[in-house]
mmCIF file with all atom_site columns, C-alpha atoms in Angstrom:
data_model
loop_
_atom_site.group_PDB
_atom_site.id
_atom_site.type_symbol
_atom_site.label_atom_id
_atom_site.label_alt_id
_atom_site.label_comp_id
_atom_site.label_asym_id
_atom_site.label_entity_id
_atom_site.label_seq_id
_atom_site.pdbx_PDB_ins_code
_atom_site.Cartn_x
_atom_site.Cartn_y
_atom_site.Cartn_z
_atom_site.occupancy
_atom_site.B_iso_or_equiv
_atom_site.pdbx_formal_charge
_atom_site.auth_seq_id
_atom_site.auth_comp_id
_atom_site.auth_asym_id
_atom_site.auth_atom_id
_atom_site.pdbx_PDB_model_num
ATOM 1   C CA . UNK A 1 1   ? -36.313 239.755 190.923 1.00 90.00 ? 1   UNK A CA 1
ATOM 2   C CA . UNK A 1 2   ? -35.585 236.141 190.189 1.00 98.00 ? 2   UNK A CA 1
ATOM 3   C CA . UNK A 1 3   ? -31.808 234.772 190.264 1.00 98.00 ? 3   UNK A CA 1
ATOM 4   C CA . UNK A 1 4   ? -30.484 231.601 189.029 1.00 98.00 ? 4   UNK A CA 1
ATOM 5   C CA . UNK A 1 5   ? -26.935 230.631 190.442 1.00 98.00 ? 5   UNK A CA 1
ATOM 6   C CA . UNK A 1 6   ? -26.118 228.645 186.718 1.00 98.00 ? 6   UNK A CA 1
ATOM 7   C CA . UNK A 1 7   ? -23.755 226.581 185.158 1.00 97.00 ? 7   UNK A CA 1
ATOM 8   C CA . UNK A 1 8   ? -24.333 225.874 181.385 1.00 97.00 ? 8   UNK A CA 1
ATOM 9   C CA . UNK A 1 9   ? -22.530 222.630 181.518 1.00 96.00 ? 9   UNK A CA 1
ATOM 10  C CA . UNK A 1 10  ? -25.125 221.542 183.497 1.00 96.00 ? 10  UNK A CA 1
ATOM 11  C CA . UNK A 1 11  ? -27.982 219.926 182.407 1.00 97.00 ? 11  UNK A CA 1
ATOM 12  C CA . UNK A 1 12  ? -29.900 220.672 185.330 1.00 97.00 ? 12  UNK A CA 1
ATOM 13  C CA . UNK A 1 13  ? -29.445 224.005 185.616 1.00 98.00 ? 13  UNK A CA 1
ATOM 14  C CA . UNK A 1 14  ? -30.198 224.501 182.057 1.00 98.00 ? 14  UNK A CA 1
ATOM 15  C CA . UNK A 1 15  ? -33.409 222.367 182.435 1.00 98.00 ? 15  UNK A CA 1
ATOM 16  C CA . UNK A 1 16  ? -34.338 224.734 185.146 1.00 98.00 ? 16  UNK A CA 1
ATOM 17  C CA . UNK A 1 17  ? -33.621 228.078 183.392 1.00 98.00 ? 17  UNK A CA 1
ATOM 18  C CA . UNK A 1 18  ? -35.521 226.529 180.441 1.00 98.00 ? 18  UNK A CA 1
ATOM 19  C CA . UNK A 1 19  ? -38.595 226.536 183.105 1.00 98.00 ? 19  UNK A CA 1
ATOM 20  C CA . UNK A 1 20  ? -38.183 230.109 184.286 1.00 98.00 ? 20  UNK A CA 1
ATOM 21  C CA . UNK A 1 21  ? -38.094 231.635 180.730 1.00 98.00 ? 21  UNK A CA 1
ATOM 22  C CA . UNK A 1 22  ? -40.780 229.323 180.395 1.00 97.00 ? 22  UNK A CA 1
ATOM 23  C CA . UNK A 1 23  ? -43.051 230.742 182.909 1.00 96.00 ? 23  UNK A CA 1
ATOM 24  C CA . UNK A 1 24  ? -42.030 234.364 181.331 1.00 96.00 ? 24  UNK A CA 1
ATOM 25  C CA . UNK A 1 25  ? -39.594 234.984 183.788 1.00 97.00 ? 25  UNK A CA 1
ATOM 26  C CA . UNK A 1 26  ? -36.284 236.653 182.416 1.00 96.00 ? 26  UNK A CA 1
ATOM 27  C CA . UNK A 1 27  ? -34.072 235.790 186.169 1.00 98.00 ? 27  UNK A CA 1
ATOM 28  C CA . UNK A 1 28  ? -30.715 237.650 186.759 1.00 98.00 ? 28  UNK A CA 1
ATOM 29  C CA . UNK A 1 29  ? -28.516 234.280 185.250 1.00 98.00 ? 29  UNK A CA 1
ATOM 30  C CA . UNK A 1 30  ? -25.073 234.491 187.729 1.00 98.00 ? 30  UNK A CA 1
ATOM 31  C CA . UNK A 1 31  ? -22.644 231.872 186.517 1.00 98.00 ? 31  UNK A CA 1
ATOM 32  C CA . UNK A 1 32  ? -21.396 231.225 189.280 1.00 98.00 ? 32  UNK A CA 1
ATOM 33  C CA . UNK A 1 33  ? -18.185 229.638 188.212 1.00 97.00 ? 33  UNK A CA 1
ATOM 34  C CA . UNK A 1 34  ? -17.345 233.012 186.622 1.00 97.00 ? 34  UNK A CA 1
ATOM 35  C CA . UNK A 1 35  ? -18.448 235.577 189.409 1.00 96.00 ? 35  UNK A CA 1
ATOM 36  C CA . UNK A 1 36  ? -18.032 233.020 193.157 1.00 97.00 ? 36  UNK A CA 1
ATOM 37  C CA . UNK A 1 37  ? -19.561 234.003 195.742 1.00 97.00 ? 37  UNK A CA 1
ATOM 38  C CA . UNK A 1 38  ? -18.432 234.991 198.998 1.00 97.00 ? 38  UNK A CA 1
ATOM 39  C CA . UNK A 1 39  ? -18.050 233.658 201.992 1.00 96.00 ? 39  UNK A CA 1
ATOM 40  C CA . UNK A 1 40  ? -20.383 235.404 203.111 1.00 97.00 ? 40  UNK A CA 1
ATOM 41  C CA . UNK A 1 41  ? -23.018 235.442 200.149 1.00 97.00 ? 41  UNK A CA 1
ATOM 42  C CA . UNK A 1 42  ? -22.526 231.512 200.421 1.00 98.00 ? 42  UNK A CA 1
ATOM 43  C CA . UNK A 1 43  ? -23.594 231.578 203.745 1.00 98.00 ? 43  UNK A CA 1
ATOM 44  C CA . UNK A 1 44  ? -26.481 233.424 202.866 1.00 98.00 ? 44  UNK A CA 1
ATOM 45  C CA . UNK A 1 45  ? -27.682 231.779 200.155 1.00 98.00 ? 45  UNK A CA 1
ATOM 46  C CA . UNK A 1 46  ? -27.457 228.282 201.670 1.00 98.00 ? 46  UNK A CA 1
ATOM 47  C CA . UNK A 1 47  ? -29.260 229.308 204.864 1.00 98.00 ? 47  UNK A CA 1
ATOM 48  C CA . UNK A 1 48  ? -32.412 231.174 203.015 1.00 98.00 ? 48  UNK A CA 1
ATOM 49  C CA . UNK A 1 49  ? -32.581 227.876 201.178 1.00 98.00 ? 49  UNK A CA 1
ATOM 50  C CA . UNK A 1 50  ? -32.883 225.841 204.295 1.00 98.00 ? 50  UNK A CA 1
ATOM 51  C CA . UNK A 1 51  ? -29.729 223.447 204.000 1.00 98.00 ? 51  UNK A CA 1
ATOM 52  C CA . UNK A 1 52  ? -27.098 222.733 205.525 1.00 98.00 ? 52  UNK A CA 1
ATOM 53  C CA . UNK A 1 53  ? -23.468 223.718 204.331 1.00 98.00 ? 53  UNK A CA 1
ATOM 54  C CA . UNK A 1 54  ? -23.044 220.045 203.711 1.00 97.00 ? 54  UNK A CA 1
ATOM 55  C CA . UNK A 1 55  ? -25.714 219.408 201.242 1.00 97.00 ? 55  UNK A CA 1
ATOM 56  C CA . UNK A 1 56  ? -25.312 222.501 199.701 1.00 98.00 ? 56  UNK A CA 1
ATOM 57  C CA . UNK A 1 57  ? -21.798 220.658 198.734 1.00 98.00 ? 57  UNK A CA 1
ATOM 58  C CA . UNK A 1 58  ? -21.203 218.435 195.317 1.00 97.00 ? 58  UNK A CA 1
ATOM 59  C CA . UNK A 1 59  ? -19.337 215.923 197.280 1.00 96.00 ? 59  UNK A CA 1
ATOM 60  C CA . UNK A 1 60  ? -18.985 214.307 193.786 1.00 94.00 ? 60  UNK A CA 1
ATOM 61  C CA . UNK A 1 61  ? -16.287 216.813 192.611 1.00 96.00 ? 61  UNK A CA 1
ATOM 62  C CA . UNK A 1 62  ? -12.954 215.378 192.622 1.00 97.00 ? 62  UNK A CA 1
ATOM 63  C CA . UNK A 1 63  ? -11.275 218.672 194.298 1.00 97.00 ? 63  UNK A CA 1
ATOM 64  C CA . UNK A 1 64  ? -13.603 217.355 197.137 1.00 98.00 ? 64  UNK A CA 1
ATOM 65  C CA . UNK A 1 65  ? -11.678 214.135 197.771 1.00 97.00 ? 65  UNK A CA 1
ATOM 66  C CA . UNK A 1 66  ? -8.573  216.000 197.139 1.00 97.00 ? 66  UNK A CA 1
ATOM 67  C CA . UNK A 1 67  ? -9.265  217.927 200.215 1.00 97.00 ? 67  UNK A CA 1
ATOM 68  C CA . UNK A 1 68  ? -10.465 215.510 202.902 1.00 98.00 ? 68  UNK A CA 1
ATOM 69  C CA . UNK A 1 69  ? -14.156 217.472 202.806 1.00 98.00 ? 69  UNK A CA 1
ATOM 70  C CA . UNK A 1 70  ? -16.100 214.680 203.907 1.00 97.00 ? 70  UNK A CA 1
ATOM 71  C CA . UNK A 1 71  ? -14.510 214.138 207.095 1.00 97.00 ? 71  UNK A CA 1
ATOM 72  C CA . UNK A 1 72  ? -17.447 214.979 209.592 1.00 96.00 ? 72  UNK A CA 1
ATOM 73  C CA . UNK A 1 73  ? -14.556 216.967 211.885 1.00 97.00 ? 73  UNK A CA 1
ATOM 74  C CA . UNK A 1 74  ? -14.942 219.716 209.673 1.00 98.00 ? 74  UNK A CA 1
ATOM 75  C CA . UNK A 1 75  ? -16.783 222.646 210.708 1.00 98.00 ? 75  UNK A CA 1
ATOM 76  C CA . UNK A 1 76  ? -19.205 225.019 208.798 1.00 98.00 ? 76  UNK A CA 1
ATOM 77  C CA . UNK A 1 77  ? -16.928 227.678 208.440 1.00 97.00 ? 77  UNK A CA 1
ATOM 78  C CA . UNK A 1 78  ? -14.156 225.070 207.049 1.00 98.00 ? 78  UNK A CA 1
ATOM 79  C CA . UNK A 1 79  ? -16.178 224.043 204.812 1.00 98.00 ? 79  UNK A CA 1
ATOM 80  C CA . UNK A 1 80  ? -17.588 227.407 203.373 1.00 98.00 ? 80  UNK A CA 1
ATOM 81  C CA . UNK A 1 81  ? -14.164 228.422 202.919 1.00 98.00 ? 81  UNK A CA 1
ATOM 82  C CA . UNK A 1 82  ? -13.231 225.670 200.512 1.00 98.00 ? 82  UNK A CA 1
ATOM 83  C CA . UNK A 1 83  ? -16.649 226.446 198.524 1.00 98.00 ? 83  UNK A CA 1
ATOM 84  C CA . UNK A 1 84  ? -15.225 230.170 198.679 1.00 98.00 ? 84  UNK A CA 1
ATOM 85  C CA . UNK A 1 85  ? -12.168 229.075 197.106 1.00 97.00 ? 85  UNK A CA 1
ATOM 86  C CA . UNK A 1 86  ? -13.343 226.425 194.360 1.00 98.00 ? 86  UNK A CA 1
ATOM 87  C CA . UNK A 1 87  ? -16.457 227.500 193.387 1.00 98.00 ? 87  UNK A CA 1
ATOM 88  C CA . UNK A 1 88  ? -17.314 224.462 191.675 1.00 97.00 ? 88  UNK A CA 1
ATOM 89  C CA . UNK A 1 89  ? -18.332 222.640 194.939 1.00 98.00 ? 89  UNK A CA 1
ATOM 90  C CA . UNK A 1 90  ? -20.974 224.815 195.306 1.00 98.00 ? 90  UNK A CA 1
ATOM 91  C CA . UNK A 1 91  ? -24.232 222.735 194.049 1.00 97.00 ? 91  UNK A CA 1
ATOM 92  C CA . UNK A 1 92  ? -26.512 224.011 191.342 1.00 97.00 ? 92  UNK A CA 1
ATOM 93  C CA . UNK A 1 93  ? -28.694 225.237 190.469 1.00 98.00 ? 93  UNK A CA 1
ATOM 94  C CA . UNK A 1 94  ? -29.933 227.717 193.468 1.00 98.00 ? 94  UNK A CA 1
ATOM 95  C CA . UNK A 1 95  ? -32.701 229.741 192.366 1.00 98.00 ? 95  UNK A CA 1
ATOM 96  C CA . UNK A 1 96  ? -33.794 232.966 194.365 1.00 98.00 ? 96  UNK A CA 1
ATOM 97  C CA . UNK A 1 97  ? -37.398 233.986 193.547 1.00 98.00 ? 97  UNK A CA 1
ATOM 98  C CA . UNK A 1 98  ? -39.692 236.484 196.474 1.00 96.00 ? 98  UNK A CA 1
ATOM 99  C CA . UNK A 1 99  ? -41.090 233.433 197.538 1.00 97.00 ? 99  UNK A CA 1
ATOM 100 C CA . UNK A 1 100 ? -38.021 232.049 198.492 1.00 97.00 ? 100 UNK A CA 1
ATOM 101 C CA . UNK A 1 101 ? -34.624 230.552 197.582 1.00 98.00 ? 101 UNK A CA 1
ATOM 102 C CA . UNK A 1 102 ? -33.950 226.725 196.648 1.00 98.00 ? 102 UNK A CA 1
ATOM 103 C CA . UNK A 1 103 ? -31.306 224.286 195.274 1.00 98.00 ? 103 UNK A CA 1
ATOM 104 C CA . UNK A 1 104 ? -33.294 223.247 192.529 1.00 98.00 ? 104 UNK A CA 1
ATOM 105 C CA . UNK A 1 105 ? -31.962 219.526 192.441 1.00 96.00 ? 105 UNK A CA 1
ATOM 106 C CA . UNK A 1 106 ? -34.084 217.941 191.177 1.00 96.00 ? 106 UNK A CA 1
ATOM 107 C CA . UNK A 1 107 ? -35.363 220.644 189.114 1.00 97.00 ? 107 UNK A CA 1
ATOM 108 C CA . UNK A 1 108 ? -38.824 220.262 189.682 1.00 97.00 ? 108 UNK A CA 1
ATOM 109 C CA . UNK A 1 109 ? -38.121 221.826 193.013 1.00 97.00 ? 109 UNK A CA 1
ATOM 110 C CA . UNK A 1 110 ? -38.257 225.047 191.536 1.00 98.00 ? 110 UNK A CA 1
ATOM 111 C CA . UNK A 1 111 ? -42.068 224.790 191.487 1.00 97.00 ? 111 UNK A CA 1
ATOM 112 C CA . UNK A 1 112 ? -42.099 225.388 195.139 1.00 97.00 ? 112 UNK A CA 1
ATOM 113 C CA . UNK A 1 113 ? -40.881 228.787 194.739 1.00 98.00 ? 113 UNK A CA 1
ATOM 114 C CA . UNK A 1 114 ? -42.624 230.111 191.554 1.00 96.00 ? 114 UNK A CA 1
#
């Protein structure tokens, strides 16, 4: 089952849903912005994709800033917790296929997992 973690506003994540329905695929789209994932599920996701918490971050949101998250003090869990809360720090797109799960940025990076 293939998952894309979307946000229509984005024109990255829409190039890279284009690609799956491209290839045939018809991937669970999760809008992320409307149903956040947990702490948890963040965790999760980021970790199967290989990153760390940090560059799983858009450190170019303003609510970023706002909240001191680039101060290298913080810890994993600190940080997590503010993607819990505001969603829109997570990065996108993250695309979960059986061979694997990846931040798609840039979005030719979903080749490596289809």
């Amino acid at each position: 089952m293939t998952k894309i973690y979307h946000n229509p506003r984005c024109g990255t994540s829409r190039t890279v849903l284009q690609t799956l329905q491209d290839r045939g695929l018809q991937p669970e789209i999760i809008e992320y912005l409307k149903t956040p994932l947990s702490r948890d599920g963040l965790a999760s996701l980021i970790r199967d994709a290989g990153l760390t918490v940090r560059e799983a971050m858009r450190a170019k949101e303003s609510i970023y800033q706002e909240l001191g998250l680039a101060d290298a003090v913080l810890t994993d869990e600190q940080l997590l917790a503010a993607m819990a809360e505001h969603p829109i720090l997570m990065n996108r797109p993250f695309v979960c296929t059986e061979k694997g799960s990846r931040l798609c940025r840039p979005s030719a990076t979903v080749e490596e997992i289809l």
